[in-house]
Amino acid sequence: MSAPQGEMALEDRIAKKANVPVDNVRDVFAAYGLPLVVSPARARPLRVHRLRLAGERTGDVQPGPFDTSLDFSEGLTAFVASNFRGKSSVLELVTWCLRGTWRDALQTRVRHWLRHVDLDATVAGTPMAFRLDLAEGEITSAVVLTGPDIIALGEVRAPDPGRGITPLLRAASTASYAEQIAGLMLGRMDLQPLLNSRKETSTTTHGWPAYFGAIYLPTGADKPLMGDAMTDGLPGRLLQVFLDLPAAAALTRVKTVHDVRVAGNKARRKEAEATAAARTTQRARLQDELGKAQDLLASLSPSGTSDLSLVDLARTAMNLAQSVADAQDVWEEADRTFRRARTERHHAAKLLNDVTESATARLLFHGLNPTSCPRCDQTIDDERRREERQAHTCAVCAREVTGDDEDPQAVTAEAETRLEATTAAEEAAKTKREQARADVRHLTGQLEEAQAELRRAQSVADLPARLAAHEAVLRLEGALSVLEDPQESPPDEAEEKAIRILAAAAALLDGDSKATAAKLFEEINAEIASLATRFGVPSLESVSIDRAARLKIYPVGSAQEWFQGQTAGAKLRLRIAVAIALLRIGRSNGVSTHPGLLLIDSPKSEEVQSADAHKLFRELASVAADSELQVLLTTADFALANTTLPKDTIRQAAEGAPLW
């Protein structure tokens, strides 16, 4: 809000805190379209007057065409019908008209029944007629009309310039209607999109549908105190906007711009640091390549000659290469021989173990030991081998092995002899393999020396390569000479100054908001506690709400609790109490901007005790009548509605019959 007479203007306060000229402050705020004079928001009352629904119902309950109009009371209006008979749909269709989008609760089947939906409402003092034509549950044509008064708009579904009825928007699809309604309602309700910085790199924007969450109250089980989402601090943002705390909307925009600009500055610094690091890496790479090029040039330069001719050196290298290949073949053969010998030694060791432990193995010692059936090549598996040892059945034909085990010592001795022979053969093969490996290494070393000598002797023939290496050295030296050394990027003074200005503005606006909120919230807390007690919240001593819409509960004689820990019924009552307290205390202080419309679906379903529901309904009707508050609620409890509410507030269908 603007500064009172004799107080310093906001732009001067920001300039003083940021230690910059006032013109700098004006430039920064102008660049982002931020206001330097924060005016109080105008009142934004929202009232609904009549809802008309026309179409054709299908199903078992009164199928056929329908054309029903429902009018709304100035205070509380209760829609009473059996379950699944259209009472919740009334709230959902009002929501579709006003918010631009339906909620998930609006059943597809219900939307498919409808051909026309008309809603008459007054939006911030402007009479409006919302006219929707539908097919297959989607908008085919829509218009929002305005006229001299709400009565003149009564049955009109098209512009009539002669009577002063003109269109505010036209849409030909569901998506187009949603987009245009969002813009229309923000403008008419004097609301700004809710901006929020996301991870300091971008912004997210919440429009009219987010604001509507403070009108259509969530169910008792939901977490938010205000609105229907916890993300981006929306509950607190809605509370501050609808209470019109000084500079609440401006503070949000300034903080968002500040956060994004700080993030952009950090990103530019990181980019400069990355550029410097890349340049350092590039210099190191060029220097490394230059060193290699210089080494190559040195290796190609003549440095002594051999007594042998190039032909002799080449022949020697060729012969050594052949010798290495031959030695490699010898080593590979020796390696195969060693592996076979090791396998035979393993078999001999296993055979010795078998004949030592099994009579069957001794009886079959001199027989064949096939790995597969000689007829079908079927592999003889381990299970057959085990059966041979344990059950004395042949692993090949599965017949019992019979005979006399007359000389076990001789069989064992022969098996031991075989093991000794295979062990000796393995050792001999191993020795030959190691010798062959040593020969390969020795000849390979000789070959490398011969090749190095040949390369040195070819220096004269390598003149083109030397010239290419010399050119590479010159090119790399030139690249290094023009590559600038990495330098630290100097700070952007203009950017730093803008961030300082935005930070100072955010701090001042936040302070102004806190100072005013302190007194307001004392009154609001008392009003919330009084209303919640009247609505049936048990054993409530006091409450405490802050600007983030966090509500502390202080039960009588008990420790402090949080809103999220309350029962579903208590949550609903507290939400209603908060909305009405904002309306009442805000109006008494001249800062009330809540639309004064509440939609509450089936509050009885959130109640445990019937007595609590009676108390809530009775008090809600009384408060609505006294607070310039319009409440639309639904219930399936006919007795509850008719024993607690004034007759003129009830819109009731016969039990089992549809409401519309």
XYZ file of C-alpha atoms in Angstrom:
660
model
C 0.000 0.000 0.000
C 1.114 3.588 -0.504
C 2.996 5.272 2.309
C 0.973 7.476 4.676
C 1.586 11.240 4.715
C 4.943 12.018 6.285
C 6.341 8.502 5.779
C 9.091 7.618 3.338
C 7.918 6.204 0.008
C 8.645 2.545 -0.720
C 11.106 3.356 -3.527
C 13.063 5.643 -1.180
C 13.137 2.996 1.544
C 14.432 0.405 -0.920
C 17.071 2.791 -2.271
C 18.251 3.576 1.253
C 18.434 -0.084 2.297
C 20.219 -1.143 -0.918
C 22.452 1.977 -0.859
C 21.650 2.895 -4.464
C 20.036 5.892 -6.180
C 16.231 5.896 -6.404
C 16.444 5.861 -10.214
C 18.139 2.446 -10.043
C 15.226 1.119 -8.013
C 12.710 2.469 -10.522
C 14.634 0.967 -13.447
C 14.738 -2.529 -11.912
C 11.062 -2.493 -10.926
C 10.036 -1.156 -14.343
C 12.057 -3.854 -16.125
C 9.960 -6.572 -14.465
C 6.653 -4.693 -14.256
C 6.782 -4.663 -10.450
C 4.691 -2.098 -8.587
C 6.390 0.500 -6.402
C 3.086 1.712 -4.992
C 1.175 -1.208 -3.492
C -2.519 -0.383 -3.487
C -5.044 -2.347 -1.457
C -6.911 -4.936 -3.490
C -10.500 -4.119 -4.257
C -13.303 -6.227 -2.884
C -13.966 -9.320 -4.986
C -17.329 -10.796 -3.872
C -18.522 -13.805 -5.832
C -22.204 -14.793 -5.770
C -24.114 -17.455 -7.695
C -27.838 -16.987 -8.363
C -29.189 -19.693 -10.663
C -28.048 -22.946 -12.266
C -29.923 -24.502 -15.186
C -29.192 -28.043 -16.398
C -30.763 -29.523 -19.525
C -30.148 -32.771 -21.350
C -31.195 -36.420 -21.370
C -30.577 -38.867 -18.547
C -29.821 -42.523 -19.230
C -29.863 -45.421 -16.801
C -32.429 -46.846 -14.393
C -33.377 -43.678 -12.451
C -35.917 -41.510 -14.316
C -34.335 -41.810 -17.773
C -35.310 -39.257 -20.384
C -35.093 -35.534 -21.087
C -34.731 -33.035 -18.240
C -34.549 -29.234 -17.947
C -34.098 -28.123 -14.335
C -33.314 -24.729 -12.789
C -31.961 -24.385 -9.254
C -31.754 -21.030 -7.498
C -29.333 -20.227 -4.671
C -30.051 -18.385 -1.427
C -28.044 -15.334 -0.404
C -26.733 -17.156 2.667
C -26.717 -20.935 2.904
C -28.207 -23.273 0.315
C -28.420 -26.978 1.086
C -28.936 -29.549 -1.680
C -30.592 -32.617 -0.188
C -30.956 -35.879 -2.097
C -30.178 -39.561 -1.790
C -26.678 -40.709 -2.642
C -25.792 -40.683 -6.356
C -28.754 -38.477 -7.224
C -26.934 -35.365 -8.468
C -26.376 -33.169 -5.412
C -22.552 -33.241 -5.634
C -22.822 -32.680 -9.385
C -24.420 -29.295 -8.695
C -21.245 -28.120 -6.951
C -19.070 -29.657 -9.651
C -20.982 -27.958 -12.468
C -20.879 -24.594 -10.679
C -17.133 -25.203 -10.414
C -16.828 -26.011 -14.126
C -18.587 -22.786 -15.078
C -16.628 -20.551 -12.687
C -13.228 -22.244 -12.652
C -13.153 -23.220 -16.326
C -12.255 -26.844 -15.638
C -14.133 -29.624 -13.907
C -12.728 -31.619 -11.040
C -12.168 -35.373 -11.116
C -15.302 -35.787 -9.020
C -17.517 -34.792 -11.979
C -18.419 -38.185 -13.395
C -18.079 -38.770 -17.126
C -21.559 -40.334 -17.171
C -23.100 -37.155 -15.757
C -21.309 -34.941 -18.275
C -22.599 -37.113 -21.114
C -26.198 -36.481 -20.011
C -25.878 -32.713 -20.364
C -26.611 -30.581 -23.415
C -26.844 -27.137 -21.776
C -25.412 -25.719 -18.549
C -26.316 -22.152 -17.569
C -25.048 -20.307 -14.516
C -25.982 -16.771 -13.461
C -23.443 -15.151 -11.118
C -22.150 -11.800 -9.938
C -18.352 -11.561 -10.126
C -16.824 -8.634 -8.224
C -19.965 -6.613 -8.880
C -20.294 -7.580 -12.557
C -23.409 -9.591 -13.582
C -22.344 -12.570 -15.682
C -24.168 -15.360 -17.498
C -22.122 -18.506 -18.189
C -23.676 -20.470 -21.062
C -22.234 -23.871 -22.056
C -23.409 -26.148 -24.870
C -22.115 -29.724 -24.649
C -21.955 -32.935 -26.631
C -20.472 -36.208 -25.404
C -19.315 -34.508 -22.214
C -17.280 -31.795 -23.953
C -17.953 -28.135 -24.688
C -18.920 -27.449 -28.291
C -19.800 -23.794 -27.757
C -19.617 -21.448 -24.779
C -20.203 -17.769 -24.133
C -19.997 -15.575 -21.050
C -22.385 -12.630 -21.191
C -22.726 -9.479 -19.131
C -25.604 -7.075 -18.905
C -27.181 -4.286 -16.885
C -28.195 -6.604 -14.019
C -28.560 -10.260 -13.115
C -32.317 -10.244 -13.788
C -31.804 -9.082 -17.380
C -29.497 -12.058 -17.968
C -32.060 -14.545 -16.598
C -33.095 -16.644 -19.586
C -30.715 -15.166 -22.176
C -28.290 -17.526 -23.923
C -26.938 -15.208 -26.642
C -25.788 -11.589 -26.917
C -28.533 -8.972 -27.241
C -26.885 -5.559 -27.826
C -30.268 -3.852 -27.869
C -30.734 -4.787 -24.217
C -27.108 -4.106 -23.296
C -26.196 -7.815 -23.149
C -22.721 -8.305 -24.603
C -20.205 -11.188 -24.687
C -17.089 -11.225 -22.490
C -15.693 -14.348 -24.137
C -16.549 -17.036 -26.661
C -15.125 -20.557 -26.824
C -15.599 -23.494 -29.156
C -13.960 -26.242 -27.081
C -13.366 -27.409 -23.531
C -9.699 -26.360 -23.626
C -10.454 -22.920 -25.066
C -13.102 -22.269 -22.420
C -10.719 -23.246 -19.603
C -7.982 -20.952 -20.902
C -10.269 -17.958 -21.419
C -12.108 -18.323 -18.098
C -8.775 -18.356 -16.244
C -7.830 -15.008 -17.765
C -11.304 -13.485 -17.402
C -11.673 -14.379 -13.722
C -8.166 -13.217 -12.765
C -8.910 -9.842 -14.340
C -12.403 -9.428 -12.910
C -11.313 -10.583 -9.439
C -8.245 -8.291 -9.471
C -5.874 -11.235 -8.931
C -2.351 -11.811 -10.167
C -0.955 -15.231 -11.173
C 0.869 -16.829 -8.263
C 4.543 -17.061 -9.234
C 7.012 -19.341 -7.529
C 10.680 -19.963 -8.239
C 11.454 -23.616 -8.932
C 14.917 -24.705 -7.749
C 16.076 -21.125 -8.407
C 16.276 -21.833 -12.132
C 12.753 -21.202 -13.382
C 9.304 -20.126 -12.258
C 6.016 -21.941 -11.936
C 2.752 -20.092 -12.332
C -0.539 -20.912 -10.630
C -3.620 -19.199 -11.996
C -7.324 -18.968 -11.260
C -7.871 -22.727 -10.634
C -5.444 -22.525 -7.671
C -7.397 -19.585 -6.208
C -10.658 -21.523 -6.606
C -9.264 -24.076 -4.144
C -10.055 -21.560 -1.367
C -13.714 -21.544 -2.470
C -14.369 -25.284 -2.928
C -13.159 -26.691 0.389
C -11.175 -29.955 0.338
C -12.474 -33.070 2.045
C -11.576 -33.720 5.648
C -8.823 -36.190 4.796
C -6.897 -33.732 2.578
C -3.790 -32.023 3.954
C -4.018 -28.336 2.914
C -5.721 -25.881 5.257
C -6.515 -23.648 2.284
C -6.749 -24.628 -1.369
C -6.345 -28.090 -2.789
C -2.526 -28.339 -3.128
C 0.439 -28.159 -0.757
C 3.044 -27.430 -3.451
C 4.866 -24.103 -3.840
C 3.500 -22.844 -0.501
C 0.056 -22.323 -2.050
C -1.967 -22.484 1.216
C -0.022 -19.564 2.679
C -0.114 -17.645 -0.582
C -3.923 -17.963 -0.742
C -4.300 -16.894 2.869
C -2.203 -13.771 2.360
C -3.929 -12.799 -0.879
C -7.471 -13.274 0.449
C -6.604 -11.390 3.645
C -4.834 -8.741 1.552
C -1.847 -8.523 3.854
C 0.117 -5.432 2.840
C 2.221 -6.118 -0.226
C 1.567 -9.886 -0.101
C 1.166 -10.227 -3.871
C 4.007 -7.769 -4.575
C 6.262 -9.585 -2.101
C 5.684 -12.884 -3.870
C 6.542 -11.410 -7.267
C 9.632 -9.576 -5.958
C 10.943 -12.693 -4.208
C 10.366 -14.808 -7.310
C 12.196 -12.341 -9.572
C 15.003 -12.099 -7.005
C 15.377 -15.895 -6.743
C 15.422 -16.351 -10.515
C 17.879 -13.500 -11.020
C 20.196 -14.845 -8.309
C 20.034 -18.251 -9.964
C 20.797 -16.687 -13.355
C 23.775 -14.849 -11.898
C 25.056 -18.081 -10.351
C 24.580 -19.861 -13.669
C 26.573 -17.191 -15.523
C 29.368 -17.426 -12.964
C 29.410 -21.186 -13.290
C 29.490 -20.845 -17.074
C 32.459 -18.456 -16.818
C 34.209 -20.855 -14.461
C 33.507 -23.737 -16.828
C 34.908 -21.700 -19.748
C 38.072 -20.951 -17.775
C 38.414 -24.602 -16.786
C 37.911 -25.667 -20.394
C 40.617 -23.219 -21.498
C 42.994 -24.580 -18.860
C 42.259 -28.107 -20.035
C 42.780 -27.066 -23.646
C 46.166 -25.488 -22.820
C 47.267 -28.621 -20.973
C 46.180 -30.763 -23.920
C 48.060 -28.606 -26.434
C 51.173 -28.655 -24.272
C 50.963 -32.431 -23.982
C 50.522 -32.770 -27.752
C 53.453 -30.390 -28.322
C 55.682 -32.489 -26.083
C 54.754 -35.638 -27.989
C 55.324 -33.916 -31.333
C 58.748 -32.716 -30.173
C 59.643 -36.238 -29.004
C 58.549 -37.656 -32.370
C 60.611 -35.090 -34.239
C 63.650 -35.941 -32.125
C 63.162 -39.637 -32.771
C 62.992 -39.061 -36.533
C 66.144 -36.926 -36.643
C 69.397 -38.725 -37.623
C 71.347 -39.791 -34.512
C 74.086 -42.269 -35.457
C 74.122 -45.019 -38.037
C 74.605 -48.750 -38.041
C 77.393 -50.611 -39.808
C 74.766 -52.810 -41.424
C 72.820 -51.773 -44.500
C 69.076 -51.238 -44.494
C 68.663 -54.486 -46.461
C 70.666 -56.489 -43.900
C 68.774 -54.902 -40.993
C 65.450 -55.588 -42.680
C 66.451 -59.202 -43.374
C 67.535 -59.651 -39.756
C 64.276 -58.195 -38.501
C 62.320 -60.447 -40.883
C 64.216 -63.565 -39.749
C 63.686 -62.662 -36.105
C 59.994 -62.100 -36.760
C 59.769 -65.571 -38.290
C 61.694 -67.008 -35.338
C 59.294 -65.316 -32.931
C 56.348 -66.785 -34.832
C 57.914 -70.257 -34.773
C 58.745 -69.948 -31.083
C 55.166 -68.853 -30.452
C 53.913 -71.996 -32.220
C 56.271 -74.135 -30.099
C 55.017 -72.434 -26.926
C 51.378 -72.929 -27.883
C 51.998 -76.637 -28.611
C 53.882 -76.992 -25.312
C 50.957 -75.285 -23.541
C 48.461 -77.721 -25.101
C 50.693 -80.680 -24.128
C 50.903 -79.365 -20.574
C 47.118 -78.965 -20.339
C 46.571 -82.534 -21.615
C 49.130 -83.870 -19.138
C 47.437 -81.967 -16.296
C 44.051 -83.396 -17.324
C 45.473 -86.953 -17.420
C 47.016 -86.419 -13.995
C 43.622 -85.253 -12.654
C 41.967 -88.370 -14.120
C 44.654 -90.605 -12.604
C 44.188 -88.976 -9.199
C 40.420 -89.458 -9.388
C 40.839 -93.063 -10.517
C 43.153 -93.773 -7.582
C 40.574 -92.277 -5.223
C 37.771 -94.350 -6.815
C 39.604 -97.700 -6.688
C 40.662 -96.982 -3.128
C 37.057 -96.431 -1.996
C 34.931 -98.550 -4.375
C 35.035 -102.241 -5.179
C 32.982 -101.549 -8.297
C 35.655 -99.183 -9.542
C 38.284 -101.884 -8.973
C 36.229 -104.449 -10.884
C 35.890 -101.985 -13.799
C 39.484 -100.753 -13.524
C 40.731 -102.445 -16.691
C 37.508 -101.747 -18.619
C 36.642 -98.833 -20.814
C 35.628 -95.527 -19.256
C 33.419 -93.934 -21.918
C 32.039 -90.403 -21.487
C 28.973 -91.135 -23.612
C 26.894 -94.068 -24.834
C 28.699 -95.746 -27.778
C 25.397 -96.140 -29.606
C 23.414 -92.890 -29.165
C 26.168 -90.484 -27.990
C 24.035 -89.599 -24.942
C 26.363 -88.089 -22.308
C 26.862 -90.208 -19.199
C 26.006 -87.751 -16.446
C 27.283 -87.504 -12.874
C 24.157 -89.202 -11.523
C 24.965 -92.417 -13.509
C 28.561 -92.252 -12.274
C 27.328 -91.930 -8.699
C 24.959 -94.890 -9.167
C 27.887 -96.938 -10.507
C 29.893 -96.295 -7.331
C 27.095 -96.574 -4.798
C 24.668 -99.079 -6.324
C 27.248 -101.142 -8.288
C 25.438 -100.580 -11.609
C 27.245 -99.934 -14.862
C 27.147 -96.245 -15.845
C 26.625 -97.266 -19.505
C 24.054 -100.062 -19.449
C 22.824 -99.725 -15.819
C 23.294 -103.468 -15.190
C 24.676 -104.695 -11.899
C 28.456 -105.086 -11.801
C 29.399 -108.500 -10.396
C 32.645 -110.342 -9.775
C 35.234 -111.021 -7.134
C 37.393 -108.276 -5.727
C 40.248 -110.703 -5.102
C 43.301 -108.450 -5.424
C 42.414 -104.849 -4.399
C 46.023 -104.048 -3.451
C 47.275 -104.778 -6.961
C 44.621 -102.554 -8.542
C 45.425 -99.746 -6.123
C 49.142 -100.108 -6.764
C 48.592 -99.953 -10.523
C 46.441 -96.804 -10.092
C 49.191 -95.255 -7.984
C 51.717 -96.079 -10.674
C 49.521 -94.375 -13.275
C 49.251 -91.268 -11.075
C 53.033 -91.132 -10.628
C 53.562 -91.460 -14.380
C 51.013 -88.756 -15.259
C 52.428 -86.466 -12.565
C 55.930 -86.861 -14.005
C 54.593 -86.242 -17.511
C 52.842 -83.078 -16.303
C 56.040 -81.748 -14.710
C 58.034 -82.455 -17.869
C 55.396 -80.721 -20.026
C 55.409 -77.762 -17.651
C 59.187 -77.456 -17.900
C 59.052 -77.511 -21.713
C 56.272 -74.896 -21.702
C 58.269 -72.541 -19.476
C 61.339 -72.976 -21.679
C 59.258 -72.243 -24.778
C 57.851 -69.118 -23.098
C 61.373 -67.938 -22.248
C 62.449 -68.487 -25.858
C 59.486 -66.361 -27.075
C 60.415 -63.544 -24.717
C 64.070 -63.653 -25.652
C 63.395 -63.631 -29.392
C 60.773 -60.882 -28.977
C 63.364 -58.692 -27.257
C 65.833 -59.303 -30.064
C 63.132 -58.448 -32.612
C 62.317 -55.154 -30.867
C 65.991 -54.174 -30.824
C 66.349 -55.040 -34.507
C 63.248 -53.020 -35.370
C 64.521 -50.019 -33.395
C 67.860 -50.253 -35.212
C 66.020 -50.483 -38.518
C 63.956 -47.364 -37.674
C 67.080 -45.408 -36.813
C 68.690 -46.506 -40.028
C 65.602 -45.360 -41.977
C 65.926 -41.737 -40.794
C 67.034 -40.569 -44.216
C 64.042 -42.286 -45.809
C 61.740 -40.711 -43.167
C 62.286 -37.126 -44.302
C 58.555 -36.557 -45.118
C 57.630 -37.801 -41.658
C 60.214 -35.451 -40.079
C 58.812 -32.528 -42.034
C 55.253 -33.425 -40.902
C 56.420 -33.689 -37.291
C 58.203 -30.322 -37.564
C 55.028 -28.775 -38.996
C 53.011 -30.217 -36.117
C 55.428 -28.689 -33.595
C 55.132 -25.268 -35.239
C 51.325 -25.511 -35.407
C 51.002 -26.445 -31.730
C 53.431 -23.720 -30.645
C 51.356 -21.214 -32.628
C 48.089 -22.431 -31.055
C 49.565 -22.050 -27.579
C 50.856 -18.557 -28.334
C 47.367 -17.244 -29.239
C 45.484 -19.129 -26.503
C 44.742 -16.639 -23.758
C 45.433 -17.586 -20.182
C 42.242 -18.249 -18.180
C 41.172 -15.159 -16.260
C 38.658 -14.764 -13.469
C 35.439 -13.206 -14.754
C 34.805 -9.840 -13.083
C 31.427 -9.471 -11.340
C 28.620 -7.827 -13.286
C 28.091 -4.649 -11.281
C 24.682 -3.936 -12.811
C 23.506 -7.463 -12.054
C 24.838 -7.333 -8.502
C 23.095 -4.002 -7.964
C 19.761 -5.325 -9.309
C 19.936 -8.339 -7.018
C 20.759 -6.091 -4.075
C 17.751 -3.886 -4.876
C 15.396 -6.868 -5.160
C 16.703 -8.365 -1.912
C 16.190 -5.056 -0.108
C 12.662 -4.738 -1.514
C 11.766 -8.284 -0.467
C 13.056 -7.678 3.045
C 11.109 -4.422 3.428
C 7.876 -5.830 1.987
C 8.205 -8.900 4.191
C 8.683 -6.690 7.227
C 5.621 -4.610 6.354
C 3.575 -7.761 5.907
C 4.746 -9.236 9.215
C 4.053 -6.037 11.152
C 0.467 -5.821 9.955
C -0.100 -9.570 10.185
C 0.893 -9.649 13.862
C -2.169 -7.627 14.961
C -4.500 -9.119 12.365
C -3.611 -12.676 13.256
C -4.392 -12.115 16.938
C -7.965 -11.254 15.957
C -8.125 -14.027 13.352
C -6.896 -16.673 15.837
C -9.571 -15.660 18.341
C -12.261 -15.738 15.643
C -11.141 -19.148 14.320
C -11.216 -20.617 17.827
C -14.667 -19.144 18.512
C -16.141 -20.361 15.223
C -14.525 -23.819 15.431
C -15.941 -24.261 18.924
C -19.397 -23.273 17.685
C -19.006 -25.747 14.810
C -18.269 -28.583 17.256
C -14.467 -28.903 17.491
C -14.133 -30.484 20.948
C -12.052 -29.193 23.879
C -10.509 -26.329 21.927
C -8.722 -23.694 24.005
C -7.071 -21.634 21.252
C -5.427 -21.761 17.821
C -2.504 -20.019 16.131
C -2.209 -19.501 12.377
C 0.767 -17.981 10.569
C 1.302 -16.424 7.143
C 2.209 -19.836 5.676
C -1.288 -21.110 6.637
C 0.157 -23.447 9.261
C -2.388 -23.904 12.023
C -1.472 -24.923 15.560
C -4.195 -26.358 17.791
C -4.148 -25.964 21.582
C -6.639 -28.389 23.162
C -7.765 -27.778 26.751
C -5.284 -29.364 29.152
C -3.264 -31.029 26.392
C -0.102 -30.481 24.358
C -0.084 -28.406 21.183
C -1.167 -30.223 18.008
C -1.073 -29.455 14.264
C -3.966 -29.125 11.835
C -2.758 -32.153 9.836
C -3.120 -34.360 12.927
C -6.830 -33.627 13.449
C -9.707 -35.917 12.544
C -11.414 -35.486 9.183
C -14.432 -33.836 10.836
C -12.291 -31.421 12.859
C -10.291 -30.508 9.736
C -13.455 -29.608 7.841
C -14.799 -27.452 10.675
C -11.444 -25.688 11.029
C -11.283 -24.984 7.273
C -14.744 -23.429 7.393
C -13.795 -21.432 10.492
C -10.608 -20.124 8.828
C -12.446 -18.980 5.678
C -15.160 -17.196 7.670
C -12.600 -15.646 10.045
C -10.674 -14.220 7.071
C -13.908 -12.763 5.764
C -15.067 -11.277 9.065
C -11.790 -9.927 10.466
C -10.639 -8.794 7.049
C -13.850 -6.846 6.540
C -13.615 -5.223 9.986
C -10.060 -4.089 9.173
C -10.801 -3.103 5.601
C -8.564 -5.815 4.092
C -11.056 -8.586 3.303
C -10.746 -9.856 -0.258
C -12.058 -13.421 0.105
C -14.872 -13.921 -2.445
C -17.286 -14.904 0.314
C -18.425 -18.092 -1.449
C -17.856 -21.577 -0.009
C -18.693 -24.936 -1.600
C -18.842 -27.840 0.868
C -19.662 -31.337 -0.349
C -21.288 -33.769 2.096
C -19.951 -32.411 5.411
C -22.023 -35.043 7.247
C -19.769 -37.739 5.765
C -16.851 -36.248 7.733
C -18.741 -36.393 11.060
C -18.586 -39.267 13.529
C -21.418 -38.182 15.825
C -24.805 -37.120 14.497
C -24.983 -34.429 17.195
C -21.821 -32.846 15.784
C -23.398 -32.670 12.323
C -26.522 -30.997 13.720
C -24.386 -28.419 15.490
C -22.280 -27.735 12.394
C -25.287 -27.268 10.100
C -27.162 -25.039 12.539
C -24.199 -22.788 13.266
C -23.106 -22.655 9.619
C -26.553 -21.402 8.578
C -26.440 -18.785 11.328
C -22.932 -17.591 10.507
C -23.665 -17.453 6.759
C -26.673 -15.219 7.403
C -24.607 -12.872 9.607
C -21.398 -12.700 7.542
C -22.434 -11.854 3.985
C -21.236 -15.365 3.208
C -22.798 -17.626 0.575
C -22.456 -21.330 1.319
C -23.485 -24.204 -0.956
C -23.468 -27.567 0.767
C -24.856 -31.028 0.092
C -26.159 -33.816 2.297
C -27.949 -37.125 1.924
C -29.417 -36.823 5.449
C -32.966 -35.520 4.970
C -33.733 -35.393 8.712
C -30.533 -33.497 9.477
C -31.275 -30.799 6.899
C -34.930 -30.375 7.810
C -34.366 -30.194 11.591
C -31.423 -27.777 11.533
C -31.825 -25.478 8.518
C -34.403 -22.843 7.569
C -36.870 -24.174 5.016
C -36.040 -21.494 2.452
C -32.403 -22.663 2.331
C -33.214 -26.294 1.369
C -33.370 -27.580 -2.233
C -34.637 -31.123 -1.784
C -35.462 -34.068 -4.043
C -37.761 -36.905 -3.053
C -35.921 -39.831 -1.517
C -34.442 -41.936 -4.312
C -35.299 -39.334 -6.961
C -32.710 -37.202 -8.814
C -32.176 -33.598 -7.737
C -32.231 -32.455 -11.361
